[in-house]
Structure formats: structure tokens, C-alpha cells
Amino acid sequence: METLFIGKEIIELDVVDSTNSYLAEKLRNSSCSEGLVVMAYFQSAGKGQRGNEWRSQPGENLTFSIVLKPKFLTVNNHFILSKLISLAICKFLANKISDKVSIKWPNDIYVGRKKIAGILIENQFQGSKIENSVVGIGININQTNFGDLTTATSLKLLTHKEYGLKEILKEIVKYIEGYYLKLKMSSILSIEKEYLENLLFYDEYQKYKINGEEQLGKINGVMPDGKLKIILESGEVKLYDLKEIEFIL
Ligand code: BTN
């Protein structure tokens, strides 16, 4: 089955600085329809979370971005978009591999203890509403050599198969559209529930580095603005943002 709008139009680029930057620029200069996808075989300045660079071997992995226009979402509940995108990637991967796939808060997808995908969502607001959202996704597909990066994996390393990037992209956008339509139909509670079921370390005591200090805590939820809700050993309930808490894997 075809999608209704996500990936109906796919711009395929050999090289670009960043697919997110490409779409942000396009949104500034012209009108873009919701669901427009841009994929690139090589990004010369791929952007990761927290100002990091996203590096990917040319032609081996999927690096793409999607324009969404979730005007029904506000600044305060923007993180639901990240939840549904994470879930879509998670479900796509779970359908391909038998190892456990999980979402590592806030924006990573892991297989076991290794990262296979990352998400970078950049929103443009109109008042308190999201006007445009550029959803950038990097998924390791056919790359098998990550150099000294021992915490990365790919679909090929896990399944010993080679994949066509465009075919994989078309499969993933179906999952994304499915969850996005679910959100639009107000199925927010079922998305929240499924998200927690797939969240790494949910409801398990683990060591975290919190404001520079190692502490035991268990994840109790993720707030609509993306903050991580942790129950500390003392029973205290705290909310943390990305700068304050680090996972110890
Ligand atoms: C992260 O894990 O740090 C997020 C990585 C997001 C990478 C993707 S690749 C496609 C899109 N374009 C970019 O410049 N970044 C995102």
C-alpha cells in the first residue's frame, strides 16, 4: 500500500550539507507540501543532537528529512512528535530483526546496547503552535565498519543482508505516516503507552550521571515537553533535560 502524503514526493540528492538544513532553507524560500521528503547519499555537514556532527559513510546509510506541519501541537507538547517518530523507526526495525530494539531517551534508537538510528527534529513556531517541523532521521543500513566507534551498529551487521536505500525509505515512511495519522486521530494515549513499552530502562533502577554525580534512579515517564521523569532512590520525583542527565551504558 502506498502512503497518503509522506514521501509522495521524494527529492533524491547525491550530496548536500544536511537534509535538515536543505528543507529549512526550502521552507524559507518557497511553499513545501506536508510530507515532502529529501534524502541524500552523502551529507557533508550532517547535524546530530546537541550540535554534534552526524557522520555516515557515503551511499551506505539512510539520511533523510521530512516536512511535517503539525499545527495542532503547541510548544509545550512538541515532544509527542519525537515519540511517534521513535516508535515508527523502532517498529520498522523490529520487523526486520529479532534482537531487542528500544528507544533511548531522548532521540536515539538502540539495538541491544548499540545505536542504530538518531533523530533530529527542528521546529518552526507560529505563536505557541508548531508551524513546520523538519524531521531528520539517520539510520545505519549497509555500513559495517564504524572505525573506533564501538557503540554503533547497522541493519547489515545485524542481518548480514544488503538493502536498497530507497526501498527502505519507502517502508519507513509508511510506519511514520501510520503513527502520525494515529496522533491526528487523537490516539495520543495509545502512542504514550506504546512509547513507554519500548523505552530503554523504563521502570528499572539504573545508574545515571545526574548533574555530574552518579545516582540510582528509575525512569517513570517522559513529559510532553520532553523532560525525563525519574524516581530517585530516595523516592523523590525529578524532571531532567538532556543537559542534566547522562545514561551509563
Ligand atoms: C543524533 O542522534 O544525534 C541525531 C542524528 C540525526 C541525523 C539526521 S541524518 C538526516 C538529517 N539531516 C541532518 O543533518 N541530521 C539528520
Short mmCIF file of C-alpha atoms and ligand atoms in Angstrom, two decimals:
data_model
loop_
_atom_site.label_atom_id
_atom_site.label_comp_id
_atom_site.label_asym_id
_atom_site.label_seq_id
_atom_site.Cartn_x
_atom_site.Cartn_y
_atom_site.Cartn_z
CA MET A 1 0.00 0.00 0.00
CA GLU A 2 1.14 3.49 -0.84
CA THR A 3 1.31 6.35 1.66
CA LEU A 4 -1.22 9.18 1.55
CA PHE A 5 1.20 12.09 1.79
CA ILE A 6 4.53 11.29 3.47
CA GLY A 7 7.08 10.51 0.77
CA LYS A 8 4.66 11.08 -2.12
CA GLU A 9 7.39 13.42 -3.31
CA ILE A 10 11.00 12.40 -2.65
CA ILE A 11 13.92 14.63 -3.58
CA GLU A 12 16.99 12.44 -4.02
CA LEU A 13 20.35 14.21 -3.69
CA ASP A 14 23.83 12.83 -4.21
CA VAL A 15 25.42 15.36 -1.88
CA VAL A 16 24.09 18.05 0.43
CA ASP A 17 25.37 19.72 3.59
CA SER A 18 22.44 18.47 5.66
CA THR A 19 18.98 17.30 4.60
CA ASN A 20 17.53 19.19 7.58
CA SER A 21 19.22 22.42 6.51
CA TYR A 22 18.12 21.82 2.90
CA LEU A 23 14.45 21.60 3.92
CA ALA A 24 14.68 24.52 6.37
CA GLU A 25 16.04 26.64 3.51
CA LYS A 26 13.34 25.39 1.14
CA LEU A 27 10.65 26.25 3.68
CA ARG A 28 12.06 29.78 3.94
CA ASN A 29 12.06 30.32 0.20
CA SER A 30 9.02 28.51 -1.13
CA SER A 31 5.98 26.60 -0.08
CA CYS A 32 6.53 22.93 0.69
CA SER A 33 3.76 20.42 1.00
CA GLU A 34 3.44 18.35 4.12
CA GLY A 35 5.13 15.00 3.65
CA LEU A 36 7.90 16.19 1.33
CA VAL A 37 10.99 14.02 1.85
CA VAL A 38 14.59 14.75 0.95
CA MET A 39 17.18 12.01 1.07
CA ALA A 40 20.90 12.33 0.45
CA TYR A 41 23.53 9.73 -0.31
CA PHE A 42 26.12 11.93 1.39
CA GLN A 43 25.86 14.79 3.86
CA SER A 44 28.98 16.95 4.13
CA ALA A 45 27.78 18.55 7.38
CA GLY A 46 25.16 16.19 8.80
CA LYS A 47 23.76 17.52 12.06
CA GLY A 48 23.31 15.46 15.20
CA GLN A 49 21.86 16.25 18.60
CA ARG A 50 23.44 18.90 20.81
CA GLY A 51 25.42 20.48 17.95
CA ASN A 52 27.27 17.22 17.22
CA GLU A 53 28.08 16.10 13.71
CA TRP A 54 26.24 13.12 12.19
CA ARG A 55 28.75 11.08 10.21
CA SER A 56 27.76 8.41 7.76
CA GLN A 57 29.71 6.58 5.03
CA PRO A 58 28.70 7.89 1.56
CA GLY A 59 25.97 5.80 -0.07
CA GLU A 60 25.72 3.26 2.74
CA ASN A 61 23.06 4.62 5.09
CA LEU A 62 19.76 6.42 5.08
CA THR A 63 19.94 10.11 5.86
CA PHE A 64 16.69 11.91 5.16
CA SER A 65 14.32 14.59 6.38
CA ILE A 66 10.56 15.06 6.20
CA VAL A 67 8.44 18.23 6.30
CA LEU A 68 5.52 17.95 8.71
CA LYS A 69 3.02 20.68 9.59
CA PRO A 70 1.65 19.64 12.97
CA LYS A 71 -0.22 22.90 13.65
CA PHE A 72 -2.31 21.04 16.23
CA LEU A 73 0.75 20.78 18.51
CA THR A 74 2.00 23.50 20.84
CA VAL A 75 5.47 24.34 22.11
CA ASN A 76 4.63 22.63 25.38
CA ASN A 77 3.72 19.29 23.88
CA HIS A 78 6.12 19.21 20.95
CA PHE A 79 7.84 16.00 22.17
CA ILE A 80 4.94 13.77 21.11
CA LEU A 81 6.32 14.12 17.58
CA SER A 82 9.65 12.68 18.68
CA LYS A 83 7.79 9.87 20.45
CA LEU A 84 5.87 8.83 17.36
CA ILE A 85 8.88 9.05 15.05
CA SER A 86 10.93 6.94 17.50
CA LEU A 87 8.14 4.38 17.67
CA ALA A 88 7.82 4.22 13.89
CA ILE A 89 11.56 3.53 13.46
CA CYS A 90 11.50 1.06 16.32
CA LYS A 91 8.61 -0.88 14.81
CA PHE A 92 10.15 -0.84 11.34
CA LEU A 93 13.39 -2.30 12.75
CA ALA A 94 11.62 -4.82 14.97
CA ASN A 95 10.01 -6.17 11.82
CA LYS A 96 13.45 -6.76 10.27
CA ILE A 97 15.48 -8.15 13.16
CA SER A 98 14.99 -10.47 16.08
CA ASP A 99 17.21 -8.56 18.57
CA LYS A 100 15.53 -6.19 21.02
CA VAL A 101 15.02 -2.68 19.64
CA SER A 102 14.45 0.17 22.07
CA ILE A 103 14.13 3.90 22.25
CA LYS A 104 16.84 5.60 24.25
CA TRP A 105 15.57 8.92 25.51
CA PRO A 106 15.51 11.43 24.03
CA ASN A 107 16.17 10.69 20.35
CA ASP A 108 18.09 7.50 19.76
CA ILE A 109 17.15 4.03 18.63
CA TYR A 110 19.20 1.19 20.05
CA VAL A 111 19.52 -2.49 19.29
CA GLY A 112 20.75 -4.06 22.49
CA ARG A 113 23.40 -1.60 23.72
CA LYS A 114 24.29 -0.23 20.28
CA LYS A 115 22.91 2.77 18.44
CA ILE A 116 21.39 2.19 15.02
CA ALA A 117 19.48 5.43 14.43
CA GLY A 118 19.21 9.03 15.56
CA ILE A 119 16.54 11.69 15.15
CA LEU A 120 16.88 15.46 14.93
CA ILE A 121 13.60 17.39 14.86
CA GLU A 122 13.78 21.12 14.19
CA ASN A 123 10.53 23.03 14.69
CA GLN A 124 9.40 26.44 13.48
CA PHE A 125 6.74 28.01 15.68
CA GLN A 126 3.92 30.43 14.91
CA GLY A 127 2.92 31.86 18.27
CA SER A 128 2.55 28.88 20.55
CA LYS A 129 1.84 26.42 17.70
CA ILE A 130 4.22 24.39 15.58
CA GLU A 131 4.05 25.74 12.04
CA ASN A 132 6.61 23.48 10.36
CA SER A 133 8.65 20.63 11.58
CA VAL A 134 11.72 19.25 9.85
CA VAL A 135 12.11 15.67 10.99
CA GLY A 136 15.65 14.45 10.28
CA ILE A 137 16.47 10.77 10.58
CA GLY A 138 19.75 8.92 10.19
CA ILE A 139 19.64 5.10 10.14
CA ASN A 140 22.66 2.87 9.73
CA ILE A 141 21.76 0.45 6.97
CA ASN A 142 24.64 -1.07 4.98
CA GLN A 143 27.68 0.32 6.81
CA THR A 144 29.70 -2.40 8.51
CA ASN A 145 32.83 -0.53 9.57
CA PHE A 146 32.38 2.19 12.19
CA GLY A 147 36.10 2.58 12.95
CA ASP A 148 36.70 3.19 16.63
CA LEU A 149 33.00 3.90 17.25
CA THR A 150 32.23 0.65 19.05
CA THR A 151 28.74 1.69 20.12
CA ALA A 152 27.22 1.74 16.62
CA THR A 153 25.50 -0.98 14.63
CA SER A 154 23.63 -1.29 11.35
CA LEU A 155 20.91 -3.36 9.75
CA LYS A 156 23.53 -5.18 7.66
CA LEU A 157 25.66 -6.04 10.70
CA LEU A 158 22.55 -7.48 12.35
CA THR A 159 21.02 -9.37 9.43
CA HIS A 160 24.01 -9.97 7.09
CA LYS A 161 21.93 -8.63 4.21
CA GLU A 162 22.41 -5.64 1.91
CA TYR A 163 19.47 -3.25 1.50
CA GLY A 164 18.32 -0.81 -1.19
CA LEU A 165 18.19 2.61 0.48
CA LYS A 166 15.20 3.95 -1.44
CA GLU A 167 13.20 0.76 -0.79
CA ILE A 168 13.94 1.00 2.93
CA LEU A 169 12.97 4.68 2.94
CA LYS A 170 9.61 3.86 1.35
CA GLU A 171 8.97 1.23 4.02
CA ILE A 172 9.88 3.56 6.89
CA VAL A 173 7.68 6.43 5.74
CA LYS A 174 4.69 4.08 5.85
CA TYR A 175 5.33 3.47 9.55
CA ILE A 176 5.80 7.19 10.17
CA GLU A 177 2.60 8.10 8.36
CA GLY A 178 0.70 5.41 10.28
CA TYR A 179 1.74 6.83 13.66
CA TYR A 180 1.29 10.44 12.54
CA LEU A 181 -2.30 9.74 11.43
CA LYS A 182 -2.88 7.93 14.71
CA LEU A 183 -1.79 11.08 16.56
CA LYS A 184 -4.05 13.24 14.39
CA MET A 185 -6.95 10.95 15.26
CA SER A 186 -6.31 11.75 18.93
CA SER A 187 -4.85 8.36 19.81
CA ILE A 188 -2.29 10.12 21.97
CA LEU A 189 -2.80 7.76 24.93
CA SER A 190 -2.07 4.65 22.89
CA ILE A 191 1.09 6.29 21.49
CA GLU A 192 2.22 7.26 25.02
CA LYS A 193 1.64 3.71 26.24
CA GLU A 194 3.46 2.08 23.34
CA TYR A 195 6.33 4.56 23.76
CA LEU A 196 6.88 3.57 27.37
CA GLU A 197 6.71 -0.12 26.46
CA ASN A 198 9.61 0.45 24.07
CA LEU A 199 11.63 2.86 26.21
CA LEU A 200 15.08 1.68 27.33
CA PHE A 201 15.28 1.26 31.14
CA TYR A 202 11.64 2.24 31.73
CA ASP A 203 10.66 1.39 35.31
CA GLU A 204 14.06 -0.21 36.06
CA TYR A 205 16.60 1.07 38.56
CA GLN A 206 19.77 2.13 36.71
CA LYS A 207 22.79 4.30 37.37
CA TYR A 208 22.70 7.75 35.74
CA LYS A 209 25.12 10.65 35.81
CA ILE A 210 22.92 13.44 37.12
CA ASN A 211 24.45 16.91 37.16
CA GLY A 212 27.89 15.27 37.22
CA GLU A 213 27.13 12.81 40.02
CA GLU A 214 26.33 9.08 39.73
CA GLN A 215 22.90 8.28 41.15
CA LEU A 216 20.43 5.40 41.01
CA GLY A 217 17.06 6.19 39.57
CA LYS A 218 14.25 4.71 37.54
CA ILE A 219 12.52 6.25 34.55
CA ASN A 220 8.87 6.88 35.30
CA GLY A 221 7.87 8.76 32.15
CA VAL A 222 8.70 11.37 29.54
CA MET A 223 6.86 14.69 29.80
CA PRO A 224 5.05 16.37 26.85
CA ASP A 225 7.94 18.88 26.61
CA GLY A 226 10.48 16.02 26.51
CA LYS A 227 11.82 16.15 30.07
CA LEU A 228 12.72 12.78 31.58
CA LYS A 229 10.82 11.91 34.75
CA ILE A 230 12.97 9.96 37.19
CA ILE A 231 12.23 8.48 40.60
CA LEU A 232 15.39 8.68 42.67
CA GLU A 233 16.34 6.06 45.26
CA SER A 234 15.12 8.46 47.94
CA GLY A 235 11.65 8.33 46.38
CA GLU A 236 11.96 11.92 45.15
CA VAL A 237 10.46 12.51 41.68
CA LYS A 238 12.56 14.76 39.43
CA LEU A 239 12.40 16.09 35.87
CA TYR A 240 15.60 16.38 33.87
CA ASP A 241 16.53 17.78 30.50
CA LEU A 242 19.29 16.50 28.24
CA LYS A 243 21.96 18.74 29.75
CA GLU A 244 21.35 17.42 33.26
CA ILE A 245 21.33 13.66 32.90
CA GLU A 246 23.51 11.12 31.14
CA PHE A 247 22.90 7.40 30.66
CA ILE A 248 25.60 5.00 31.81
CA LEU A 249 25.55 2.14 29.31
C1 BTN B 1 21.60 12.23 16.67
O1 BTN B 1 21.50 11.05 17.01
O2 BTN B 1 22.45 12.96 17.14
C2 BTN B 1 20.63 12.75 15.64
C3 BTN B 1 21.11 12.43 14.26
C4 BTN B 1 20.21 12.92 13.15
C5 BTN B 1 20.88 12.73 11.81
C6 BTN B 1 19.96 13.00 10.67
S1 BTN B 1 20.65 12.47 9.14
C7 BTN B 1 19.38 13.27 8.26
C8 BTN B 1 19.10 14.57 8.97
N1 BTN B 1 19.96 15.62 8.47
C9 BTN B 1 20.84 16.04 9.36
O3 BTN B 1 21.70 16.91 9.19
N2 BTN B 1 20.65 15.37 10.53
C10 BTN B 1 19.54 14.44 10.43
#
